Coordinates of C-alpha atoms and ligand atoms in Angstrom, one line a residue:
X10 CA 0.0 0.0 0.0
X11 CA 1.6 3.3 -1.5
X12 CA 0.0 6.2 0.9
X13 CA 1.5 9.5 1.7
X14 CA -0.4 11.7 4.0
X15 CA 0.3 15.1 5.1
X16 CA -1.5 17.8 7.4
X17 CA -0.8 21.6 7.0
X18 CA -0.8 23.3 10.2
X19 CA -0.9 27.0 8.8
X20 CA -4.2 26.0 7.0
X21 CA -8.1 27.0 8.5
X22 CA -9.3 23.5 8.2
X23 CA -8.5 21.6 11.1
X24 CA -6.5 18.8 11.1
X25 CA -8.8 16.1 11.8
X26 CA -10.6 17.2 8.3
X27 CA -7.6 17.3 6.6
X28 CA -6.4 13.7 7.2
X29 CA -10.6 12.9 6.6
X30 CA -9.6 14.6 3.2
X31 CA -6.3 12.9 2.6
X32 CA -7.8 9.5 3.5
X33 CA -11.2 9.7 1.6
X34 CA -8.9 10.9 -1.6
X35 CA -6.8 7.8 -1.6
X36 CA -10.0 5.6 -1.3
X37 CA -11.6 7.4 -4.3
X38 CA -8.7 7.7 -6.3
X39 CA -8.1 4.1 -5.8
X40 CA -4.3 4.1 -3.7
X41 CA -6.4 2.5 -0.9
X42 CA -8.0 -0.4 -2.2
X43 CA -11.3 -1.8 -0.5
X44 CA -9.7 -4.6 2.2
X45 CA -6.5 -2.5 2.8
X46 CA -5.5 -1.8 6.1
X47 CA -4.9 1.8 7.4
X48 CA -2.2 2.6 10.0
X49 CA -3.0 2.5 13.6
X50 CA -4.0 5.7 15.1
X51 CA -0.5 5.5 17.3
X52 CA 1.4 5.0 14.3
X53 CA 0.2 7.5 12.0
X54 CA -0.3 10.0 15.3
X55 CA 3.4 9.2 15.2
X56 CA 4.3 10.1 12.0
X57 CA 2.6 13.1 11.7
X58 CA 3.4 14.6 14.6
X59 CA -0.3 15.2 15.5
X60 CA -2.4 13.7 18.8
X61 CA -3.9 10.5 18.6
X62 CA -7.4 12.0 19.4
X63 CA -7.3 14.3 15.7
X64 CA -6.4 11.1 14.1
X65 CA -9.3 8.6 15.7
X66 CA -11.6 11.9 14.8
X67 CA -10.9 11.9 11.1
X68 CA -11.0 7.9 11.5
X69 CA -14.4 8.1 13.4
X70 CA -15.9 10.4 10.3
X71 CA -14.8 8.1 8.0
X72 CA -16.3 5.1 10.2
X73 CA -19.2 6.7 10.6
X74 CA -19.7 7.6 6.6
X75 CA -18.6 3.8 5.5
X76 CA -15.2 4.4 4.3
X77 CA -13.6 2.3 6.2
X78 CA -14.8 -0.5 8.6
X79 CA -13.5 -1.8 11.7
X80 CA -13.1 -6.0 12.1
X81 CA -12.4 -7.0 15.7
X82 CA -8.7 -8.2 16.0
X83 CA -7.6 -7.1 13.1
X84 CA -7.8 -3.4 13.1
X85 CA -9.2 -0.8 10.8
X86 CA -9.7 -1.5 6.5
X87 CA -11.3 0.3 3.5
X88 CA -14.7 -1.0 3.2
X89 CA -15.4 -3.6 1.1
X90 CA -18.7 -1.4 -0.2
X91 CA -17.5 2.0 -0.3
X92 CA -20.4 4.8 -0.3
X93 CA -19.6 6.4 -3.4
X94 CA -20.5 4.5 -6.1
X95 CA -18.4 5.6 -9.0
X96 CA -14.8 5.3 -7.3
X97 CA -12.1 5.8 -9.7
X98 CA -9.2 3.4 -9.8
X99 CA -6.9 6.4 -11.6
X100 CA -5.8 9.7 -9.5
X101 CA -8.4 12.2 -10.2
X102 CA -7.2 15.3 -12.0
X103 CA -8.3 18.4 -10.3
X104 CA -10.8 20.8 -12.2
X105 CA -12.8 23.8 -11.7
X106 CA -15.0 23.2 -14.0
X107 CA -15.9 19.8 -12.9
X108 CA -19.1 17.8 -11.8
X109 CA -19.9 17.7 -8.4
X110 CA -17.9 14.5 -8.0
X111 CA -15.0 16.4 -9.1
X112 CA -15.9 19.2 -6.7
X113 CA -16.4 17.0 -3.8
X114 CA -12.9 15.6 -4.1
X115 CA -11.9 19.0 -4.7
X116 CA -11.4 20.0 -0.9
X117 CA -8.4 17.9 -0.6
X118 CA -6.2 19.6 -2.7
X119 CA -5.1 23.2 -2.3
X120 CA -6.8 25.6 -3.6
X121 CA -5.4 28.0 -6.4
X122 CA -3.8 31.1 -5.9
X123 CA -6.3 33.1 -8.0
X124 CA -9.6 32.4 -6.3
X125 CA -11.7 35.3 -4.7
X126 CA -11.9 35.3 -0.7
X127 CA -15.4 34.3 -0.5
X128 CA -13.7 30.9 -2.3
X129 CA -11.3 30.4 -0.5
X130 CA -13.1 30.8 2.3
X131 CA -14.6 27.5 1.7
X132 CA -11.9 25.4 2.6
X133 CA -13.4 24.9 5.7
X134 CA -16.7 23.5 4.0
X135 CA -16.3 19.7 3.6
X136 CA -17.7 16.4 4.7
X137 CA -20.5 16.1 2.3
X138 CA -22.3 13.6 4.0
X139 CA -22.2 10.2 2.3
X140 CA -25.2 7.8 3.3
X141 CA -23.7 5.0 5.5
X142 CA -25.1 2.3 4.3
X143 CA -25.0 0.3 7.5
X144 CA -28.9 -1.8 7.7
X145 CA -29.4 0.0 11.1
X146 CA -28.6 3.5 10.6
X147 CA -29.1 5.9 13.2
X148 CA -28.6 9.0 10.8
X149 CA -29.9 12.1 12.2
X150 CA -32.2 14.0 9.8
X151 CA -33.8 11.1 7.8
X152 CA -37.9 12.2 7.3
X153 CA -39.4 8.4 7.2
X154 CA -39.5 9.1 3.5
X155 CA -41.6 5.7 2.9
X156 CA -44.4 7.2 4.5
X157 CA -44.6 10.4 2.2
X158 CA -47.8 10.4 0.3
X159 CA -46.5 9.7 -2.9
X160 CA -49.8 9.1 -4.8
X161 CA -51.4 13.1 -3.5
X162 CA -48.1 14.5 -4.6
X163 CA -48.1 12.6 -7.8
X164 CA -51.5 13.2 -8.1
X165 CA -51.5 16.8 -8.3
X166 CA -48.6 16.7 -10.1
X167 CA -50.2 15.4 -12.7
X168 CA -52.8 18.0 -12.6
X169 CA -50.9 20.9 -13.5
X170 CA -49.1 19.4 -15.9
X171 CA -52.8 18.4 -17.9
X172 CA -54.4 21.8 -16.9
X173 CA -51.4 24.3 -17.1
X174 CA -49.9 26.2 -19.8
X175 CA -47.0 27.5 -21.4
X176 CA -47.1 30.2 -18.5
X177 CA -46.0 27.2 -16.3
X178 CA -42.8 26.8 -18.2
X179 CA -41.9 30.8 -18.3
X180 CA -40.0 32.4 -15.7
X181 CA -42.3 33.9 -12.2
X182 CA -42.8 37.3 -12.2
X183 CA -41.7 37.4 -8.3
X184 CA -38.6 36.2 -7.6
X185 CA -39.8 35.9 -3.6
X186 CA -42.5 33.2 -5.1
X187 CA -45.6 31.8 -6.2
X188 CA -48.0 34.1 -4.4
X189 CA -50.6 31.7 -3.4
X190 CA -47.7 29.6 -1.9
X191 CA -46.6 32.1 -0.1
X192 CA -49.9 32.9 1.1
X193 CA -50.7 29.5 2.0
X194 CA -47.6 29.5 3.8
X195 CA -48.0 32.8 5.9
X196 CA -51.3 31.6 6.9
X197 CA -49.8 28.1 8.2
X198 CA -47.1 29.8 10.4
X199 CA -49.8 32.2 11.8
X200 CA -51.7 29.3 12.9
X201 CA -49.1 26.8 13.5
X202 CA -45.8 29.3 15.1
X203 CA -47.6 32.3 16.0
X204 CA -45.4 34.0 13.3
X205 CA -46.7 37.4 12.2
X206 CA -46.3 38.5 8.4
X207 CA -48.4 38.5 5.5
X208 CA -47.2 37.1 2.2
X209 CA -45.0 40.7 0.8
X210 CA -42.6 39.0 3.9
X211 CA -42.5 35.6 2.6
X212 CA -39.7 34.7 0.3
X213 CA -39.4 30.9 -0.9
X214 CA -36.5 29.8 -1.1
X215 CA -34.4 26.1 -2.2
X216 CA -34.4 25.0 1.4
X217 CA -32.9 26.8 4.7
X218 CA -29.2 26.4 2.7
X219 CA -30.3 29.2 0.5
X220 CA -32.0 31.1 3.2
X221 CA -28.6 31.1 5.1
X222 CA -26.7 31.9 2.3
X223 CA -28.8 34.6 1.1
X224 CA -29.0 36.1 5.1
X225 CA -24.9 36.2 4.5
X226 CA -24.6 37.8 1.7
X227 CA -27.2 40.8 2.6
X228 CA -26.2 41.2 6.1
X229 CA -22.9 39.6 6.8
X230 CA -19.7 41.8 5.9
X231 CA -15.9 40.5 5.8
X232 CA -14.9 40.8 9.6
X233 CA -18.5 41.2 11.1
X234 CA -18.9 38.9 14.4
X235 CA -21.7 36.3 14.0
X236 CA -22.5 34.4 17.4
X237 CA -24.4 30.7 16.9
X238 CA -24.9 28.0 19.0
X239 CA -21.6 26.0 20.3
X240 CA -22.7 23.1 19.5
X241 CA -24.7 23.9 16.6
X242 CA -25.7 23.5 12.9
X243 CA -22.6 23.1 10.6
X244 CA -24.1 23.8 7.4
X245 CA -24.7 27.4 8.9
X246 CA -21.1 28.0 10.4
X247 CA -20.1 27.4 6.8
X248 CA -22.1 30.0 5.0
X249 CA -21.2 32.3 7.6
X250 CA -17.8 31.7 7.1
X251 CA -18.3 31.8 3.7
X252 CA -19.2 35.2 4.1
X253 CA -15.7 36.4 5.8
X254 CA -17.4 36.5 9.3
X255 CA -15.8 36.5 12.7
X256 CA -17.7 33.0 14.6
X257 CA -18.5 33.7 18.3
X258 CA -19.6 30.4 19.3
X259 CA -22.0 30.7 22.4
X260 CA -22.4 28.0 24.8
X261 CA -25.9 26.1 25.1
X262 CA -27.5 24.7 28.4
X263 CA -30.6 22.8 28.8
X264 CA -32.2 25.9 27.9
X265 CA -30.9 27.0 24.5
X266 CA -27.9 29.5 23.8
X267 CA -26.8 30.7 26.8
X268 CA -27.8 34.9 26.5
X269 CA -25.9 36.3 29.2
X270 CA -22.6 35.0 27.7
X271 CA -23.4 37.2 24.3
X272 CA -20.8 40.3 23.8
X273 CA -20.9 43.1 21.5
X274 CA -20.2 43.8 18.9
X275 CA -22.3 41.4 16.9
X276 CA -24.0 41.6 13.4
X277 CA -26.2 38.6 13.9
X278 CA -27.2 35.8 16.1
X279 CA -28.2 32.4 15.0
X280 CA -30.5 30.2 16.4
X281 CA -32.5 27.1 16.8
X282 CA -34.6 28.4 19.7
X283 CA -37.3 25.0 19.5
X284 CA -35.6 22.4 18.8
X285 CA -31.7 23.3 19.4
X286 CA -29.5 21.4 17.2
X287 CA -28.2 19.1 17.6
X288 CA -29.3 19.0 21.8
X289 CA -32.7 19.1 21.4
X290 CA -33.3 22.1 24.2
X291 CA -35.9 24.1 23.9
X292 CA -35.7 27.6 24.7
X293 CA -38.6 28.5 27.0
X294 CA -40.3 32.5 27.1
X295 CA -38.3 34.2 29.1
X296 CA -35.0 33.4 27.6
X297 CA -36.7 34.0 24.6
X298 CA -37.5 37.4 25.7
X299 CA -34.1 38.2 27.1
X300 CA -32.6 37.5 23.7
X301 CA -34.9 39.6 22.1
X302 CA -34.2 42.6 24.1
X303 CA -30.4 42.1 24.4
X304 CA -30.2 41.9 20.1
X305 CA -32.3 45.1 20.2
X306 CA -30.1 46.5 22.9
X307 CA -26.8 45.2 20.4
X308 CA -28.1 46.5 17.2
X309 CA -28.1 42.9 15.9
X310 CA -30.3 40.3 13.7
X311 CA -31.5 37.1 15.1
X312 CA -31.8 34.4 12.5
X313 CA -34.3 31.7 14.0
X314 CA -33.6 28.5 12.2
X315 CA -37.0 26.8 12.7
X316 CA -36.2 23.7 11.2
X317 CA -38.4 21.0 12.8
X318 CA -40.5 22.4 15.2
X319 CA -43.5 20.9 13.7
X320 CA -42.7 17.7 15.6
X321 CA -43.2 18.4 18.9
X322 CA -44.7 15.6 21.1
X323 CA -46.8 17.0 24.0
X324 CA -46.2 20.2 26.4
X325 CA -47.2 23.8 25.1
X326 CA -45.7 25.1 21.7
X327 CA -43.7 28.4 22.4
X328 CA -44.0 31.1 19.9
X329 CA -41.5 31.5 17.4
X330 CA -39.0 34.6 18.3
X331 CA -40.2 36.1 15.2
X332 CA -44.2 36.8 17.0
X333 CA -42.1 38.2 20.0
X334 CA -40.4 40.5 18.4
X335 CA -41.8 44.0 18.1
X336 CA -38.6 45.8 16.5
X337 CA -38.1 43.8 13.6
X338 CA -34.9 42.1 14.3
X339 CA -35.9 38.3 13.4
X340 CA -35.2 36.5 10.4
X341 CA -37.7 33.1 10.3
X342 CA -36.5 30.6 8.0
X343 CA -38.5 27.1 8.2
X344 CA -37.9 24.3 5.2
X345 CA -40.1 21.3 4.1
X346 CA -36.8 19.1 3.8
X347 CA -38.2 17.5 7.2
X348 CA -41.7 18.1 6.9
X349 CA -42.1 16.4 3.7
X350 CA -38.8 15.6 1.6
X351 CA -35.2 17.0 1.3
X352 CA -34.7 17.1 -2.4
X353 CA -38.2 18.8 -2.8
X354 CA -35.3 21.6 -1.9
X355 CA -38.2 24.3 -1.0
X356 CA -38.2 26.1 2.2
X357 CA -39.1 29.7 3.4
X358 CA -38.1 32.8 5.3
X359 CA -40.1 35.7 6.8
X360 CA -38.2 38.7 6.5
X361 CA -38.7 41.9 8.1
X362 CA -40.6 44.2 6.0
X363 CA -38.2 47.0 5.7
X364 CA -35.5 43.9 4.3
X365 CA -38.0 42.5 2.3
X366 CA -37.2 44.4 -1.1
X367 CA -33.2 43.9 -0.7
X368 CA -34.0 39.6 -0.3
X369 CA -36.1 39.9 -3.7
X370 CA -33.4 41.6 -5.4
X371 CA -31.0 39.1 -4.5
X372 CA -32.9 35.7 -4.6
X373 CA -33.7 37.2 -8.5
X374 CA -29.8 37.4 -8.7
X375 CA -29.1 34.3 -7.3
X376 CA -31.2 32.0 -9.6
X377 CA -34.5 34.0 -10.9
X378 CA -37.0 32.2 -8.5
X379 CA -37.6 28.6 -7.3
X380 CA -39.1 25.8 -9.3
X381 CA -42.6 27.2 -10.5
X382 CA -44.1 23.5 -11.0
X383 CA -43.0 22.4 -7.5
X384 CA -44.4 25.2 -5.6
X385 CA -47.6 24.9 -7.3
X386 CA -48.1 21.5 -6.3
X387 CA -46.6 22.5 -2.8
X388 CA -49.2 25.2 -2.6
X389 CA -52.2 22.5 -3.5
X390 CA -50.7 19.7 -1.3
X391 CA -51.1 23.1 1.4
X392 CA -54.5 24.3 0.6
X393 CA -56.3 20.7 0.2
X394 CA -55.2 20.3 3.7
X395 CA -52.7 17.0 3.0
X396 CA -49.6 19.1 4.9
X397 CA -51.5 18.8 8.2
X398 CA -52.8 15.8 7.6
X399 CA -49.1 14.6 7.0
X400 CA -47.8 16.2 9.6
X401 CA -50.1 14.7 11.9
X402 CA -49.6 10.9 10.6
X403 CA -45.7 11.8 11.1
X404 CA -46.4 13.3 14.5
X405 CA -47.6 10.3 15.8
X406 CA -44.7 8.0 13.9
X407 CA -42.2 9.4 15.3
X408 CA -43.4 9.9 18.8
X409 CA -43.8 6.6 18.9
X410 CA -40.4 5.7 17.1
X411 CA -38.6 8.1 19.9
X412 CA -40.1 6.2 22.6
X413 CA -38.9 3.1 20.9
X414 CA -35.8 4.6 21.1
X415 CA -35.5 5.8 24.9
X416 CA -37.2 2.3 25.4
X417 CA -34.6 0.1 23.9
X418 CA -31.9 2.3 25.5
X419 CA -33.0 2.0 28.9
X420 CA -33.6 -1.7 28.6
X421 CA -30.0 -2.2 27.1
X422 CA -28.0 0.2 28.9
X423 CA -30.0 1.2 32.0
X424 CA -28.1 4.1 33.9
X425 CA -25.5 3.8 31.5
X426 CA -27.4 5.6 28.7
X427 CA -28.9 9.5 29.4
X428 CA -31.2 10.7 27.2
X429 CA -30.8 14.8 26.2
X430 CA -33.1 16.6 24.6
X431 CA -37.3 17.8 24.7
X432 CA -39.7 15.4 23.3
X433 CA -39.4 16.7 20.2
X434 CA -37.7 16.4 16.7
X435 CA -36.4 13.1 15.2
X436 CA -32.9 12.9 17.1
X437 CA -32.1 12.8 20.2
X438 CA -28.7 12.9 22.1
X439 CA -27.4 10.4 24.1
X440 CA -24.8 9.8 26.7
X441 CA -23.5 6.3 26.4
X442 CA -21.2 5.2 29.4
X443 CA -19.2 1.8 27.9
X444 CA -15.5 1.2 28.5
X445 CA -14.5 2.8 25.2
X446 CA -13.6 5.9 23.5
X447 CA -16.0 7.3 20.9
X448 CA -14.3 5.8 18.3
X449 CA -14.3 2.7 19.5
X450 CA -17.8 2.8 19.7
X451 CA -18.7 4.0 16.7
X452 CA -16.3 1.1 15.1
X453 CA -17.8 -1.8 17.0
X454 CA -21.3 -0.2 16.3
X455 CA -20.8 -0.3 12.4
X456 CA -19.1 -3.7 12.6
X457 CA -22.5 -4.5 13.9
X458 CA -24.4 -3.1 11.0
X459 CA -25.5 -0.1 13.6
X460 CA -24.7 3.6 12.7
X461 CA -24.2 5.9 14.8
X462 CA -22.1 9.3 15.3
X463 CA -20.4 11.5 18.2
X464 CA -21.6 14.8 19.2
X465 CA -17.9 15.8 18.6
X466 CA -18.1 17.2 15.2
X467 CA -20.6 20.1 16.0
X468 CA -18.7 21.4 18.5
X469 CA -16.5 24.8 18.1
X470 CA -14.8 24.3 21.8
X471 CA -14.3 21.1 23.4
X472 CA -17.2 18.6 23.2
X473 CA -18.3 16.4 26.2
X474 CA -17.2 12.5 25.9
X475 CA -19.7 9.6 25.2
X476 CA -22.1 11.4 23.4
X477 CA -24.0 10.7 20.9
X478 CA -26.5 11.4 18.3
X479 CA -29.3 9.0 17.4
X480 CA -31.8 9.7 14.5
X481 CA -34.6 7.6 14.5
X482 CA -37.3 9.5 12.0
X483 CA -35.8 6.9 9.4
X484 CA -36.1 3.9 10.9
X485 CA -39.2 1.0 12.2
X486 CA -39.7 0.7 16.1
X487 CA -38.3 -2.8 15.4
X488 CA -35.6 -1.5 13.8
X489 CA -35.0 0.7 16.2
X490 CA -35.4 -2.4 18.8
X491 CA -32.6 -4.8 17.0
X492 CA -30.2 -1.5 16.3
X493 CA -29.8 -0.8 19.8
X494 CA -29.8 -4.4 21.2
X495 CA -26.7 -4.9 18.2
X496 CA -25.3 -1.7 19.5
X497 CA -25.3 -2.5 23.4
X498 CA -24.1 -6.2 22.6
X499 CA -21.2 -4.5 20.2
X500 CA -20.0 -2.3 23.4
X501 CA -20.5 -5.0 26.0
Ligands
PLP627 C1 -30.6 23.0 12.0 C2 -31.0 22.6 10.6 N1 -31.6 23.5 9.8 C3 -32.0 23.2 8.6 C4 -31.9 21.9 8.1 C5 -32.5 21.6 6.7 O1 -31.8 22.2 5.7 P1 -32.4 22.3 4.2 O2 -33.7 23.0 4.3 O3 -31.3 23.1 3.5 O4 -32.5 20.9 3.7 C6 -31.3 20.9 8.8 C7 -31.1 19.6 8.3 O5 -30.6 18.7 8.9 C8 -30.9 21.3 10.1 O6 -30.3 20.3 10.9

């Protein structure tokens, strides 16, 4: 086996993701060959002068996305099934103009002198997720996707495409949306959030990725502090970083983002104030309040990342910080990746109205409008009341598929296993006392066909041990049963 690997210590990207980079490379490019053995974590800790813990953290990625697998005895390999499907025996060749394969691979190299800031910036964005294909996966963020009402959708589908003419294949005339949709969808968080806005506010975009990225352009300037939740949502660090902007990251409680350890100066705060991510606190009124009035008192934006509140099981809903907020400082954004399907790619934000002309301008810019087809169907699927009735099915699935969960921990790891997190979502957290190091137990777990990963990754500052996420939105209470009986026999 022919493999160099290196880690630069003057670059952004931390070294962990560097050797994930170096390591994934060779797999793709074929120098690591399915079977192959890597070096131990002492070894190549050794000989790269790095701790042992960066190394068993790019390992554990790897583990964790089915790179490589771990076989009792006889140490860590390549998997035999690798999750890309088109791996290349010959070295790849670097190229701008690429596919998205191409780009994917492309963090691992560096990057070209000539490049603007706001690309090189993105060195730090890697790690697209690959699907691990263990039969129990505990992935965080799967919808149960074989429950989506496939026949409605393609139902109505159908409809416009026998009733609608060639106005349906010409571009919007609002880049913020179809109007209905966003009236359907102004009404829904009225009722459902206790968000206040009419439609002029409501600007659909491809998902909360585009809402964040669009929030960073407008608001975000090269140097400008943004505070977020530590741990939170890594898909936002990026695009703030993206951006040029200074991360404050903000410690969470059992209560959310901790307010009182905000400082000024600060452009904007982000936040997942119902469902944090990835704890699972919920932030109740008064911190709600107090957050409010200090980012009023600090001249700064709150973005309110609303991503799966629609799945809370029991207690009182809290209003979103957008209803609380009387001097227009919140930015909603809520998505239907969870609600009904991820590459539907449609989501939404609530601006406030004096920002609302600046987003159309820009979404326009960006890419003209979203899809008109999809959003027409979205807005029947809406209006014929199938989103409630969805949500409601869905509601009760994964209520039940959470207590599953707690039950199956508690029977397998009694006081070993503390559950974080409100009754809410479709992950919860968990802290798993066994005798081994995260890795370890993430290696054992996919050896037994059971996915699962470490809090670790979302983590700015250090990150408590033995913690863990569990998604269980994709998976059958049985499922969920046999995955964590495998999982506590594998740590045993
Ligand atoms: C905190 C958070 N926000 C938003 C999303 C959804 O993003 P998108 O709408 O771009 O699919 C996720 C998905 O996992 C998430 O964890």
């Amino acid at each position: 086996m022919e493999l160099t690997l290196t880690v630069d210590h003057n670059l952004e990207r931390p070294l962990h993701c560097q050797l994930y980079d170096g390591l994934r490379e060779a797999i793709l490019a074929g120098r690591l060959k399915p079977g192959d053995r890597v070096p131990s974590t002492r070894s190549l800790a050794q000989s790269l002068g790095i701790s042992r813990a960066t190394i068993t953290q790019g390992y554990e990625q790897l583990l964790s996305e089915g790179y490589l697998q771990a076989v009792t005895g006889s140490g860590t390999s390549v998997c035999r099934e690798l999750p890309d499907d088109a791996v290349r025996p010959a070295a790849f060749k670097p190229s701008l103009s690429g596919g998205s394969r191409t780009d994917e691979r492309q963090h691992s190299q560096r990057a070209p002198k000539d490049l603007s800031e706001f690309a090189a910036n993105l060195s730090i964005v890697g790690d697209f997720r690959c699907r691990s294909k263990a039969p129990f996966n505990f992935a965080e963020g799967r919808p149960s996707l074989e429950e989506f009402p496939m026949q409605q959708w393609r139902r109505l589908m159908l409809r416009h495409f026998r009733h609608g003419g060639p106005e349906l294949l010409d571009y919007a005339g609002d880049p913020r949306g179809h109007r209905p949709l966003r009236e359907a969808i102004a009404g829904y968080l009225s009722r459902a959030r206790a968000v206040e806005c009419d439609s002029d506010q409501v600007i659909i975009t491809n998902g909360t990725q585009q809402a964040l990225t669009l929030v960073a352009r407008i608001l975000v300037e090269k140097g400008d502090t943004v505070a977020l939740e530590d741990p939170g949502y890594l898909s936002a660090r990026y695009a703030f970083r993206a951006e040029g902007a200074k991360l404050n990251p903000i410690p969470v409680d059992t209560l959310g983002m901790e307010v009182d350890r905000l400082s000024k100066p600060v452009k904007l705060i982000y936040v997942t104030p119902s469902h944090q991510f990835p704890t699972g606190a919920v932030m109740p009124l008064a911190r709600r309040l107090e957050l409010l009035s200090w980012a009023e008192s600090a001249g700064a934006y709150i973005v309110e990342d609303d991503y799966d509140s629609e799945f809370r099981f029991g207690g009182r809903p809290i209003p979103s910080l957008q209803g609380l907020d009387a001097a227009e400082r919140v930015l909603y954004i809520g998505t239907f990746s969870k609600m009904l399907f991820p590459s539907l790619r449609l989501g939404y934000m609530v601006v406030p109205r004096g920002l609302a002309q600046v987003f159309k301008q820009a979404k326009w810019l960006m890419d003209r409008h979203s899809p008109s087809l999809e959003q027409r169907v979205l807005t029947d699927f809406i209006t014929e009341g199938f989103l409630e009735r969805h949500l409601r099915r869905m509601r009760t699935l994964y209520n039940r598929r959470r207590g599953a969960l707690v039950e199956a921990l508690t029977r397998h790891f009694g006081d070993k296993a503390t559950v974080f997190g409100e009754s809410a979502g479709m992950h919860l957290v968990v802290d798993l006392r066994t005798r081994y190091a995260n890795a370890e137990v993430i290696r054992r777990a996919a050896d037994a066909g059971v996915g699962i990963s470490s809090i670790e990754q979302y983590y700015l500052r250090r990150a408590p041990a033995n913690r863990f996420l569990l998604g269980y939105g994709g998976l059958s209470e049985g499922q969920i049963a046999q995955g964590i009986r495998r999982l506590a026999e594998a740590v045993r």
